PDB file of C-alpha atoms in Angstrom:
ATOM      1  CA  MET A  18    -124.869   6.473  -1.007  1.00 92.00           C
ATOM      2  CA  THR A  19    -125.305   3.162   0.862  1.00 94.00           C
ATOM      3  CA  PHE A  20    -122.582   0.656   0.417  1.00 96.00           C
ATOM      4  CA  HIS A  21    -124.058  -2.805  -0.665  1.00 94.00           C
ATOM      5  CA  GLN A  22    -122.368  -4.154   2.515  1.00 96.00           C
ATOM      6  CA  PRO A  23    -120.634  -2.477   5.485  1.00 97.00           C
ATOM      7  CA  GLN A  24    -116.930  -1.666   5.193  1.00 98.00           C
ATOM      8  CA  LYS A  25    -114.634  -1.296   7.988  1.00 98.00           C
ATOM      9  CA  LEU A  26    -112.920   2.167   8.661  1.00 98.00           C
ATOM     10  CA  LYS A  27    -109.162   0.455   7.938  1.00 98.00           C
ATOM     11  CA  THR A  28    -110.508  -0.523   4.241  1.00 98.00           C
ATOM     12  CA  ILE A  29    -112.080   2.708   3.559  1.00 98.00           C
ATOM     13  CA  ALA A  30    -108.549   4.448   4.584  1.00 98.00           C
ATOM     14  CA  GLU A  31    -106.444   2.091   2.618  1.00 98.00           C
ATOM     15  CA  LEU A  32    -108.647   2.689  -0.219  1.00 98.00           C
ATOM     16  CA  ILE A  33    -107.751   6.236  -0.470  1.00 98.00           C
ATOM     17  CA  GLY A  34    -104.456   6.184   1.066  1.00 97.00           C
ATOM     18  CA  ALA A  35    -105.399   8.183   4.125  1.00 97.00           C
ATOM     19  CA  LYS A  36    -104.735   8.114   7.806  1.00 97.00           C
ATOM     20  CA  PHE A  37    -107.416   6.896   9.600  1.00 97.00           C
ATOM     21  CA  VAL A  38    -108.282   7.856  13.601  1.00 97.00           C
ATOM     22  CA  GLY A  39    -110.552   5.236  15.771  1.00 96.00           C
ATOM     23  CA  SER A  40    -110.829   1.511  15.715  1.00 96.00           C
ATOM     24  CA  GLU A  41    -109.554  -0.091  12.334  1.00 96.00           C
ATOM     25  CA  ASP A  42    -112.909  -2.300  12.898  1.00 96.00           C
ATOM     26  CA  PHE A  43    -115.186   0.950  12.950  1.00 97.00           C
ATOM     27  CA  GLU A  44    -118.311   0.221  10.556  1.00 97.00           C
ATOM     28  CA  VAL A  45    -118.728   2.268   7.543  1.00 98.00           C
ATOM     29  CA  LEU A  46    -122.213   2.046   6.143  1.00 98.00           C
ATOM     30  CA  GLY A  47    -121.973   4.893   3.130  1.00 97.00           C
ATOM     31  CA  THR A  48    -121.440   8.562   2.370  1.00 97.00           C
ATOM     32  CA  ASN A  49    -123.745  11.241   2.246  1.00 96.00           C
ATOM     33  CA  GLU A  50    -123.599  15.369   2.035  1.00 91.00           C
ATOM     34  CA  ILE A  51    -123.897  17.175   5.405  1.00 90.00           C
ATOM     35  CA  HIS A  52    -127.296  18.172   4.558  1.00 86.00           C
ATOM     36  CA  MET A  53    -128.489  14.616   4.498  1.00 88.00           C
ATOM     37  CA  VAL A  54    -125.891  12.561   6.611  1.00 94.00           C
ATOM     38  CA  LYS A  55    -126.500   9.805   8.971  1.00 95.00           C
ATOM     39  CA  ALA A  56    -125.096   7.735  11.437  1.00 96.00           C
ATOM     40  CA  GLY A  57    -122.530   5.269  10.171  1.00 97.00           C
ATOM     41  CA  GLU A  58    -122.108   7.375   6.938  1.00 98.00           C
ATOM     42  CA  ILE A  59    -118.951   9.173   5.838  1.00 98.00           C
ATOM     43  CA  VAL A  60    -118.904  13.083   5.289  1.00 98.00           C
ATOM     44  CA  PHE A  61    -116.482  15.098   3.963  1.00 97.00           C
ATOM     45  CA  VAL A  62    -115.236  18.398   5.016  1.00 97.00           C
ATOM     46  CA  ASN A  63    -112.149  20.521   3.593  1.00 93.00           C
ATOM     47  CA  HIS A  64    -112.018  24.268   5.296  1.00 92.00           C
ATOM     48  CA  PRO A  65    -111.959  24.985   8.726  1.00 93.00           C
ATOM     49  CA  LYS A  66    -115.052  27.353   8.589  1.00 94.00           C
ATOM     50  CA  TYR A  67    -117.035  24.153   8.324  1.00 94.00           C
ATOM     51  CA  TYR A  68    -115.218  21.922  10.468  1.00 96.00           C
ATOM     52  CA  ASP A  69    -117.224  22.136  13.692  1.00 95.00           C
ATOM     53  CA  LYS A  70    -120.534  21.731  11.551  1.00 96.00           C
ATOM     54  CA  ALA A  71    -118.867  18.375   9.971  1.00 97.00           C
ATOM     55  CA  LEU A  72    -117.933  17.304  13.404  1.00 96.00           C
ATOM     56  CA  ASN A  73    -121.062  17.725  15.145  1.00 96.00           C
ATOM     57  CA  SER A  74    -123.209  16.714  12.442  1.00 96.00           C
ATOM     58  CA  ALA A  75    -125.123  13.051  12.416  1.00 97.00           C
ATOM     59  CA  ALA A  76    -122.134  11.642  10.456  1.00 97.00           C
ATOM     60  CA  THR A  77    -119.949   9.157  12.405  1.00 97.00           C
ATOM     61  CA  ILE A  78    -117.171   8.957  10.115  1.00 98.00           C
ATOM     62  CA  ILE A  79    -115.597  12.398   9.004  1.00 98.00           C
ATOM     63  CA  LEU A  80    -113.195  12.917   5.762  1.00 98.00           C
ATOM     64  CA  ILE A  81    -110.998  16.009   6.918  1.00 98.00           C
ATOM     65  CA  ASP A  82    -107.859  17.631   6.038  1.00 96.00           C
ATOM     66  CA  LYS A  83    -106.740  18.052   9.227  1.00 94.00           C
ATOM     67  CA  GLU A  84    -106.173  15.800  12.181  1.00 92.00           C
ATOM     68  CA  VAL A  85    -108.378  17.200  14.717  1.00 95.00           C
ATOM     69  CA  GLU A  86    -109.843  16.008  18.392  1.00 95.00           C
ATOM     70  CA  CYS A  87    -112.069  13.387  17.318  1.00 96.00           C
ATOM     71  CA  PRO A  88    -115.372  13.264  18.878  1.00 95.00           C
ATOM     72  CA  GLU A  89    -116.465  10.515  20.996  1.00 95.00           C
ATOM     73  CA  GLY A  90    -118.038   7.763  19.117  1.00 96.00           C
ATOM     74  CA  LYS A  91    -116.992   8.785  15.944  1.00 97.00           C
ATOM     75  CA  ALA A  92    -114.032   8.467  13.549  1.00 98.00           C
ATOM     76  CA  LEU A  93    -111.685  10.516  11.128  1.00 98.00           C
ATOM     77  CA  LEU A  94    -110.303   9.869   7.790  1.00 98.00           C
ATOM     78  CA  VAL A  95    -107.060  12.409   7.488  1.00 98.00           C
ATOM     79  CA  SER A  96    -106.688  13.532   3.931  1.00 97.00           C
ATOM     80  CA  ASP A  97    -104.581  15.928   2.035  1.00 97.00           C
ATOM     81  CA  ASP A  98    -107.777  16.139  -0.278  1.00 97.00           C
ATOM     82  CA  PRO A  99    -111.199  15.405   1.264  1.00 98.00           C
ATOM     83  CA  PHE A 100    -113.174  16.537  -2.217  1.00 97.00           C
ATOM     84  CA  ARG A 101    -110.906  14.067  -4.272  1.00 97.00           C
ATOM     85  CA  ASP A 102    -110.950  11.360  -1.944  1.00 98.00           C
ATOM     86  CA  PHE A 103    -115.008  11.410  -1.177  1.00 98.00           C
ATOM     87  CA  ASN A 104    -115.315  11.348  -5.064  1.00 98.00           C
ATOM     88  CA  LYS A 105    -112.861   8.114  -4.932  1.00 98.00           C
ATOM     89  CA  ILE A 106    -114.702   6.328  -2.311  1.00 98.00           C
ATOM     90  CA  ASN A 107    -118.155   6.927  -4.108  1.00 98.00           C
ATOM     91  CA  THR A 108    -116.817   6.061  -7.560  1.00 97.00           C
ATOM     92  CA  HIS A 109    -115.233   2.592  -6.205  1.00 97.00           C
ATOM     93  CA  PHE A 110    -118.751   1.269  -4.684  1.00 97.00           C
ATOM     94  CA  THR A 111    -120.837   3.042  -7.612  1.00 96.00           C
ATOM     95  CA  ARG A 112    -120.284   2.274 -11.057  1.00 93.00           C
ATOM     96  CA  ILE A 113    -120.709   5.223 -13.322  1.00 94.00           C
ATOM     97  CA  TYR A 114    -121.582   4.592 -16.966  1.00 94.00           C
ATOM     98  CA  ASN A 115    -122.987   7.880 -18.316  1.00 92.00           C
ATOM     99  CA  PHE A 116    -124.524   5.831 -21.096  1.00 94.00           C
ATOM    100  CA  THR A 117    -121.623   3.996 -22.441  1.00 93.00           C
ATOM    101  CA  GLU A 118    -122.714   0.890 -21.587  1.00 92.00           C
ATOM    102  CA  GLU A 119    -126.262  -0.803 -21.842  1.00 90.00           C
ATOM    103  CA  LEU A 120    -126.917  -3.434 -19.397  1.00 92.00           C
ATOM    104  CA  HIS A 121    -130.745  -4.063 -20.380  1.00 89.00           C
ATOM    105  CA  ASP A 122    -131.707  -4.454 -16.938  1.00 94.00           C
ATOM    106  CA  ALA A 123    -134.136  -2.022 -16.599  1.00 96.00           C
ATOM    107  CA  GLU A 124    -137.434  -3.071 -14.595  1.00 97.00           C
ATOM    108  CA  ILE A 125    -140.639  -2.009 -16.344  1.00 98.00           C
ATOM    109  CA  GLY A 126    -144.112  -2.371 -14.804  1.00 98.00           C
ATOM    110  CA  GLU A 127    -147.144  -3.923 -16.442  1.00 98.00           C
ATOM    111  CA  GLY A 128    -148.926  -1.086 -18.637  1.00 98.00           C
ATOM    112  CA  THR A 129    -146.350   1.032 -18.994  1.00 98.00           C
ATOM    113  CA  LYS A 130    -145.930   2.687 -22.561  1.00 98.00           C
ATOM    114  CA  ILE A 131    -142.245   3.894 -23.433  1.00 98.00           C
ATOM    115  CA  HIS A 132    -141.480   5.682 -26.742  1.00 98.00           C
ATOM    116  CA  ALA A 133    -139.126   4.228 -28.902  1.00 97.00           C
ATOM    117  CA  SER A 134    -137.325   7.428 -28.934  1.00 98.00           C
ATOM    118  CA  ALA A 135    -136.560   7.134 -25.088  1.00 98.00           C
ATOM    119  CA  VAL A 136    -133.306   6.628 -23.435  1.00 97.00           C
ATOM    120  CA  ILE A 137    -133.045   4.422 -20.360  1.00 97.00           C
ATOM    121  CA  GLY A 138    -129.904   3.984 -18.280  1.00 97.00           C
ATOM    122  CA  ASN A 139    -129.002   0.818 -16.185  1.00 97.00           C
ATOM    123  CA  ASN A 140    -130.723  -0.374 -13.228  1.00 96.00           C
ATOM    124  CA  VAL A 141    -133.760   1.712 -13.657  1.00 98.00           C
ATOM    125  CA  LYS A 142    -137.045   0.804 -12.115  1.00 98.00           C
ATOM    126  CA  ILE A 143    -140.288   1.915 -13.625  1.00 98.00           C
ATOM    127  CA  GLY A 144    -143.698   1.265 -12.422  1.00 98.00           C
ATOM    128  CA  LYS A 145    -147.085   0.308 -13.884  1.00 98.00           C
ATOM    129  CA  ASN A 146    -149.318   1.948 -16.234  1.00 98.00           C
ATOM    130  CA  THR A 147    -146.758   4.892 -16.913  1.00 98.00           C
ATOM    131  CA  LEU A 148    -146.314   6.856 -20.097  1.00 98.00           C
ATOM    132  CA  ILE A 149    -143.284   8.082 -21.202  1.00 98.00           C
ATOM    133  CA  PHE A 150    -142.869  10.357 -23.994  1.00 98.00           C
ATOM    134  CA  PRO A 151    -140.745  10.941 -26.915  1.00 98.00           C
ATOM    135  CA  ASN A 152    -136.690  11.737 -26.153  1.00 98.00           C
ATOM    136  CA  VAL A 153    -137.115  11.415 -22.622  1.00 98.00           C
ATOM    137  CA  VAL A 154    -133.883  10.564 -21.064  1.00 98.00           C
ATOM    138  CA  ILE A 155    -133.832   8.658 -17.555  1.00 98.00           C
ATOM    139  CA  GLY A 156    -130.435   8.228 -16.003  1.00 97.00           C
ATOM    140  CA  ASP A 157    -128.875   5.239 -13.927  1.00 97.00           C
ATOM    141  CA  ARG A 158    -130.757   4.211 -10.703  1.00 97.00           C
ATOM    142  CA  THR A 159    -133.944   6.357 -11.350  1.00 98.00           C
ATOM    143  CA  VAL A 160    -137.021   5.051  -9.941  1.00 98.00           C
ATOM    144  CA  ILE A 161    -140.369   5.809 -11.313  1.00 98.00           C
ATOM    145  CA  GLY A 162    -143.675   4.923  -9.621  1.00 98.00           C
ATOM    146  CA  ASP A 163    -147.038   3.799 -10.960  1.00 98.00           C
ATOM    147  CA  ASN A 164    -149.214   6.176 -13.081  1.00 98.00           C
ATOM    148  CA  VAL A 165    -146.515   8.593 -13.755  1.00 98.00           C
ATOM    149  CA  VAL A 166    -146.616  10.687 -16.877  1.00 98.00           C
ATOM    150  CA  ILE A 167    -143.348  12.153 -18.202  1.00 98.00           C
ATOM    151  CA  GLN A 168    -143.650  14.572 -21.504  1.00 98.00           C
ATOM    152  CA  SER A 169    -141.322  14.853 -24.103  1.00 98.00           C
ATOM    153  CA  ASN A 170    -137.336  16.013 -24.088  1.00 98.00           C
ATOM    154  CA  THR A 171    -137.168  15.694 -19.996  1.00 98.00           C
ATOM    155  CA  VAL A 172    -133.993  14.546 -18.623  1.00 98.00           C
ATOM    156  CA  LEU A 173    -134.206  12.646 -15.464  1.00 98.00           C
ATOM    157  CA  GLY A 174    -130.726  11.906 -13.067  1.00 98.00           C
ATOM    158  CA  GLY A 175    -128.123  14.048 -14.969  1.00 96.00           C
ATOM    159  CA  ASP A 176    -125.333  15.374 -13.131  1.00 96.00           C
ATOM    160  CA  ALA A 177    -125.599  17.515  -9.771  1.00 96.00           C
ATOM    161  CA  PHE A 178    -124.426  21.114 -10.586  1.00 96.00           C
ATOM    162  CA  TYR A 179    -121.540  20.875  -7.855  1.00 95.00           C
ATOM    163  CA  TYR A 180    -117.929  21.831  -8.550  1.00 96.00           C
ATOM    164  CA  ARG A 181    -114.915  23.618  -6.593  1.00 94.00           C
ATOM    165  CA  LYS A 182    -112.479  25.908  -8.430  1.00 93.00           C
ATOM    166  CA  LEU A 183    -108.894  23.819  -8.459  1.00 91.00           C
ATOM    167  CA  ASN A 184    -105.631  25.572 -10.197  1.00 91.00           C
ATOM    168  CA  GLY A 185    -107.913  27.721 -12.288  1.00 94.00           C
ATOM    169  CA  ASN A 186    -110.157  24.993 -13.337  1.00 96.00           C
ATOM    170  CA  PHE A 187    -113.743  23.625 -12.098  1.00 97.00           C
ATOM    171  CA  ASP A 188    -113.561  20.114 -10.486  1.00 96.00           C
ATOM    172  CA  ARG A 189    -116.688  18.151 -10.419  1.00 96.00           C
ATOM    173  CA  LEU A 190    -118.115  16.341  -7.605  1.00 96.00           C
ATOM    174  CA  ILE A 191    -119.384  13.091  -9.163  1.00 97.00           C
ATOM    175  CA  SER A 192    -122.940  12.211  -8.626  1.00 97.00           C
ATOM    176  CA  VAL A 193    -123.555   8.776  -7.518  1.00 97.00           C
ATOM    177  CA  GLY A 194    -127.315   9.387  -6.052  1.00 97.00           C
ATOM    178  CA  ASN A 195    -130.336   9.061  -7.917  1.00 98.00           C
ATOM    179  CA  VAL A 196    -133.855  10.432  -8.952  1.00 98.00           C
ATOM    180  CA  VAL A 197    -136.795   9.115  -7.362  1.00 98.00           C
ATOM    181  CA  ILE A 198    -140.472   9.854  -8.666  1.00 98.00           C
ATOM    182  CA  GLU A 199    -143.460   8.517  -6.871  1.00 98.00           C
ATOM    183  CA  ASN A 200    -146.515   7.338  -7.873  1.00 98.00           C
ATOM    184  CA  ASN A 201    -149.183   9.539  -9.876  1.00 98.00           C
ATOM    185  CA  VAL A 202    -146.558  12.389 -10.680  1.00 98.00           C
ATOM    186  CA  GLU A 203    -146.757  14.058 -13.999  1.00 98.00           C
ATOM    187  CA  ILE A 204    -143.942  15.816 -15.431  1.00 98.00           C
ATOM    188  CA  GLY A 205    -144.042  18.137 -18.217  1.00 98.00           C
ATOM    189  CA  ASN A 206    -141.676  18.982 -21.465  1.00 98.00           C
ATOM    190  CA  CYS A 207    -138.226  19.706 -21.055  1.00 98.00           C
ATOM    191  CA  CYS A 208    -137.574  19.454 -17.355  1.00 98.00           C
ATOM    192  CA  THR A 209    -134.571  18.467 -15.716  1.00 98.00           C
ATOM    193  CA  ILE A 210    -134.018  17.005 -12.358  1.00 98.00           C
ATOM    194  CA  ASP A 211    -130.996  16.246 -11.131  1.00 98.00           C
ATOM    195  CA  ARG A 212    -129.866  12.998  -9.520  1.00 98.00           C
ATOM    196  CA  GLY A 213    -128.596  13.346  -5.648  1.00 97.00           C
ATOM    197  CA  VAL A 214    -124.712  13.673  -5.374  1.00 96.00           C
ATOM    198  CA  THR A 215    -124.767  10.629  -2.792  1.00 95.00           C
ATOM    199  CA  ASP A 216    -128.843  10.519  -1.823  1.00 95.00           C
ATOM    200  CA  SER A 217    -131.732  10.698  -3.660  1.00 97.00           C
ATOM    201  CA  THR A 218    -133.585  13.825  -5.534  1.00 98.00           C
ATOM    202  CA  ILE A 219    -137.402  13.008  -4.562  1.00 98.00           C
ATOM    203  CA  ILE A 220    -140.769  14.263  -6.458  1.00 98.00           C
ATOM    204  CA  GLY A 221    -143.658  13.270  -4.011  1.00 98.00           C
ATOM    205  CA  GLU A 222    -146.677  11.401  -5.008  1.00 98.00           C
ATOM    206  CA  GLY A 223    -149.361  13.318  -6.941  1.00 98.00           C
ATOM    207  CA  SER A 224    -147.196  16.635  -7.450  1.00 98.00           C
ATOM    208  CA  VAL A 225    -147.678  18.135 -10.933  1.00 98.00           C
ATOM    209  CA  LEU A 226    -144.876  19.870 -12.868  1.00 98.00           C
ATOM    210  CA  ASP A 227    -145.356  22.307 -15.562  1.00 98.00           C
ATOM    211  CA  ASN A 228    -142.692  22.455 -18.677  1.00 98.00           C
ATOM    212  CA  GLN A 229    -139.269  24.011 -18.368  1.00 98.00           C
ATOM    213  CA  ILE A 230    -138.300  23.337 -14.868  1.00 98.00           C
ATOM    214  CA  GLN A 231    -134.820  22.613 -13.103  1.00 98.00           C
ATOM    215  CA  ILE A 232    -134.652  20.865  -9.867  1.00 98.00           C
ATOM    216  CA  GLY A 233    -131.309  20.667  -8.331  1.00 98.00           C
ATOM    217  CA  HIS A 234    -129.448  17.696  -6.477  1.00 97.00           C
ATOM    218  CA  ASP A 235    -130.981  15.966  -3.302  1.00 96.00           C
ATOM    219  CA  THR A 236    -133.921  18.315  -3.328  1.00 97.00           C
ATOM    220  CA  VAL A 237    -137.297  16.856  -1.900  1.00 98.00           C
ATOM    221  CA  ILE A 238    -140.414  17.713  -3.013  1.00 98.00           C
ATOM    222  CA  GLY A 239    -143.131  16.726  -1.190  1.00 98.00           C
ATOM    223  CA  LYS A 240    -146.915  15.367  -2.086  1.00 98.00           C
ATOM    224  CA  LYS A 241    -149.535  17.056  -4.504  1.00 98.00           C
ATOM    225  CA  CYS A 242    -147.266  20.025  -5.182  1.00 98.00           C
ATOM    226  CA  LEU A 243    -148.199  22.192  -8.101  1.00 98.00           C
ATOM    227  CA  ILE A 244    -145.148  23.699 -10.077  1.00 98.00           C
ATOM    228  CA  ALA A 245    -145.582  26.235 -12.790  1.00 98.00           C
ATOM    229  CA  SER A 246    -143.200  26.873 -15.833  1.00 98.00           C
ATOM    230  CA  GLN A 247    -139.535  28.006 -15.494  1.00 98.00           C
ATOM    231  CA  VAL A 248    -138.952  27.432 -11.641  1.00 98.00           C
ATOM    232  CA  GLY A 249    -135.614  27.081 -10.686  1.00 98.00           C
ATOM    233  CA  ILE A 250    -135.053  24.616  -7.396  1.00 98.00           C
ATOM    234  CA  ALA A 251    -131.530  24.679  -6.070  1.00 98.00           C
ATOM    235  CA  GLY A 252    -129.646  21.644  -4.605  1.00 96.00           C
ATOM    236  CA  CYS A 253    -130.801  20.250  -1.334  1.00 95.00           C
ATOM    237  CA  CYS A 254    -133.930  21.966  -0.676  1.00 97.00           C
ATOM    238  CA  ILE A 255    -137.095  20.510   1.259  1.00 97.00           C
ATOM    239  CA  ILE A 256    -140.347  21.369  -0.137  1.00 98.00           C
ATOM    240  CA  GLY A 257    -143.301  20.204   1.654  1.00 98.00           C
ATOM    241  CA  ASP A 258    -146.692  18.890   0.804  1.00 98.00           C
ATOM    242  CA  GLU A 259    -149.258  20.979  -1.422  1.00 98.00           C
ATOM    243  CA  VAL A 260    -146.966  23.860  -1.985  1.00 98.00           C
ATOM    244  CA  THR A 261    -147.882  25.824  -5.150  1.00 98.00           C
ATOM    245  CA  LEU A 262    -144.780  27.451  -6.963  1.00 98.00           C
ATOM    246  CA  TRP A 263    -145.944  30.046  -9.804  1.00 98.00           C
ATOM    247  CA  GLY A 264    -143.840  30.661 -12.797  1.00 96.00           C
ATOM    248  CA  GLN A 265    -140.007  31.249 -12.562  1.00 98.00           C
ATOM    249  CA  VAL A 266    -139.630  31.294  -8.795  1.00 98.00           C
ATOM    250  CA  GLY A 267    -136.398  30.659  -7.953  1.00 98.00           C
ATOM    251  CA  ILE A 268    -135.183  28.897  -4.696  1.00 98.00           C
ATOM    252  CA  ALA A 269    -131.495  29.204  -3.337  1.00 98.00           C
ATOM    253  CA  SER A 270    -129.927  26.110  -2.109  1.00 96.00           C
ATOM    254  CA  GLY A 271    -130.798  24.442   1.243  1.00 95.00           C
ATOM    255  CA  ASN A 272    -134.145  26.397   1.835  1.00 97.00           C
ATOM    256  CA  LYS A 273    -137.066  24.912   3.306  1.00 98.00           C
ATOM    257  CA  ILE A 274    -140.587  25.423   2.460  1.00 98.00           C
ATOM    258  CA  GLU A 275    -143.521  24.463   4.640  1.00 98.00           C
ATOM    259  CA  SER A 276    -146.500  22.710   3.657  1.00 98.00           C
ATOM    260  CA  GLY A 277    -149.333  24.520   2.112  1.00 98.00           C
ATOM    261  CA  ALA A 278    -147.440  27.410   1.218  1.00 98.00           C
ATOM    262  CA  VAL A 279    -147.688  29.591  -1.974  1.00 98.00           C
ATOM    263  CA  ILE A 280    -144.932  31.426  -3.827  1.00 98.00           C
ATOM    264  CA  LEU A 281    -146.124  33.856  -6.666  1.00 98.00           C
ATOM    265  CA  GLY A 282    -144.488  34.511  -9.802  1.00 96.00           C
ATOM    266  CA  LYS A 283    -141.109  35.655 -10.096  1.00 97.00           C
ATOM    267  CA  THR A 284    -140.330  35.409  -6.518  1.00 98.00           C
ATOM    268  CA  GLY A 285    -136.922  34.723  -5.236  1.00 97.00           C
ATOM    269  CA  VAL A 286    -136.371  32.399  -1.850  1.00 98.00           C
ATOM    270  CA  ASN A 287    -133.338  32.647  -0.311  1.00 96.00           C
ATOM    271  CA  ARG A 288    -134.760  31.596   3.190  1.00 97.00           C
ATOM    272  CA  ASP A 289    -136.599  29.270   4.903  1.00 98.00           C
ATOM    273  CA  LEU A 290    -140.580  29.937   4.571  1.00 98.00           C
ATOM    274  CA  GLU A 291    -143.464  29.155   6.842  1.00 97.00           C
ATOM    275  CA  LYS A 292    -146.976  28.413   5.387  1.00 98.00           C
ATOM    276  CA  GLY A 293    -148.469  31.437   3.788  1.00 97.00           C
ATOM    277  CA  THR A 294    -148.530  33.442   0.340  1.00 97.00           C
ATOM    278  CA  TYR A 295    -145.203  35.375  -0.770  1.00 98.00           C
ATOM    279  CA  ILE A 296    -144.133  37.768  -3.342  1.00 96.00           C
ATOM    280  CA  GLY A 297    -141.086  39.750  -4.479  1.00 94.00           C
ATOM    281  CA  MET A 298    -137.490  39.472  -4.934  1.00 93.00           C
ATOM    282  CA  PHE A 299    -136.773  38.299  -1.341  1.00 94.00           C
ATOM    283  CA  ALA A 300    -140.118  36.599  -0.534  1.00 93.00           C
ATOM    284  CA  GLU A 301    -142.454  39.088   1.310  1.00 94.00           C
ATOM    285  CA  ASP A 302    -145.564  38.162   2.726  1.00 94.00           C
ATOM    286  CA  PHE A 303    -148.219  39.002   0.034  1.00 93.00           C
ATOM    287  CA  LYS A 304    -150.206  40.956   2.504  1.00 90.00           C
ATOM    288  CA  THR A 305    -147.429  42.961   3.660  1.00 91.00           C
ATOM    289  CA  TYR A 306    -146.125  43.775   0.488  1.00 88.00           C
ATOM    290  CA  LEU A 307    -149.442  45.292  -0.624  1.00 89.00           C
ATOM    291  CA  LYS A 308    -149.671  47.562   2.145  1.00 87.00           C
ATOM    292  CA  LYS A 309    -146.258  48.639   1.343  1.00 87.00           C
ATOM    293  CA  GLU A 310    -146.988  49.313  -2.418  1.00 84.00           C
ATOM    294  CA  VAL A 311    -149.895  51.032  -1.075  1.00 87.00           C
ATOM    295  CA  LYS A 312    -148.017  53.625   1.069  1.00 86.00           C
ATOM    296  CA  LEU A 313    -145.456  54.172  -1.579  1.00 85.00           C
ATOM    297  CA  ARG A 314    -147.979  55.114  -4.391  1.00 85.00           C
ATOM    298  CA  ASN A 315    -149.947  57.285  -1.875  1.00 85.00           C
ATOM    299  CA  LEU A 316    -146.687  59.257  -1.115  1.00 82.00           C
ATOM    300  CA  LYS A 317    -146.685  63.017  -2.027  1.00 62.00           C
TER     301      LYS A 317
END
């Protein structure tokens, strides 16, 4: 999430009641998750296991639960609960409406048709010649390009599935990102595409999605991808251009798939994949898998 205007380190520290390490005028541009974070942004960390990863990331402000040595050129916000205070920062700078208020501020391009039963949130932008079918739900801050088709009962911009367990209950990391659907995308019935926690979930230009597909927060789908029914993609994945995902493929969080890859039906992806064709519970190379099957069947 990028702030509407740069903030000062002292201002953010006062907002959350945290101690800061660094110049009080240190510039803060926004917040982001560690997978996506850029210079000028805040990343949070609340476990020693991930201290080094956060401190050595692109983030220049680290919201942390222990005072540690601050890397050169960076700043710290020391908090007793970074998860809570990350939420506090994000919701201070981004209003969460959850369809409780209608600002009627959507920007809709010429030639776009939206069924009367569709529900559109606040600060939504929709391009030209786009077609929105019945019962589609479009969450706040969603951006949709030109010549897009979104079929019935699809939800764009729902909350990210991102929780921690606190005092025996689940505590949500509040999603202040959005969904971006680029030009010439087609999305089938009953798909769910979660908005980013602090950044954008993106469906690239010319991609086609079948029915009943789930795409997690902050995932980026490339251009001209083909995704079949019942695919599930977890958060923070990067899918290259012209990737094909056949039915019931499942992709674990944070994985990257190189452009041109083909993932056959029911394959599980738990690591980064180069261009190729894959099948099986652990995404084996297709030819290797077939050779193995032949050997197994020939055993006496």
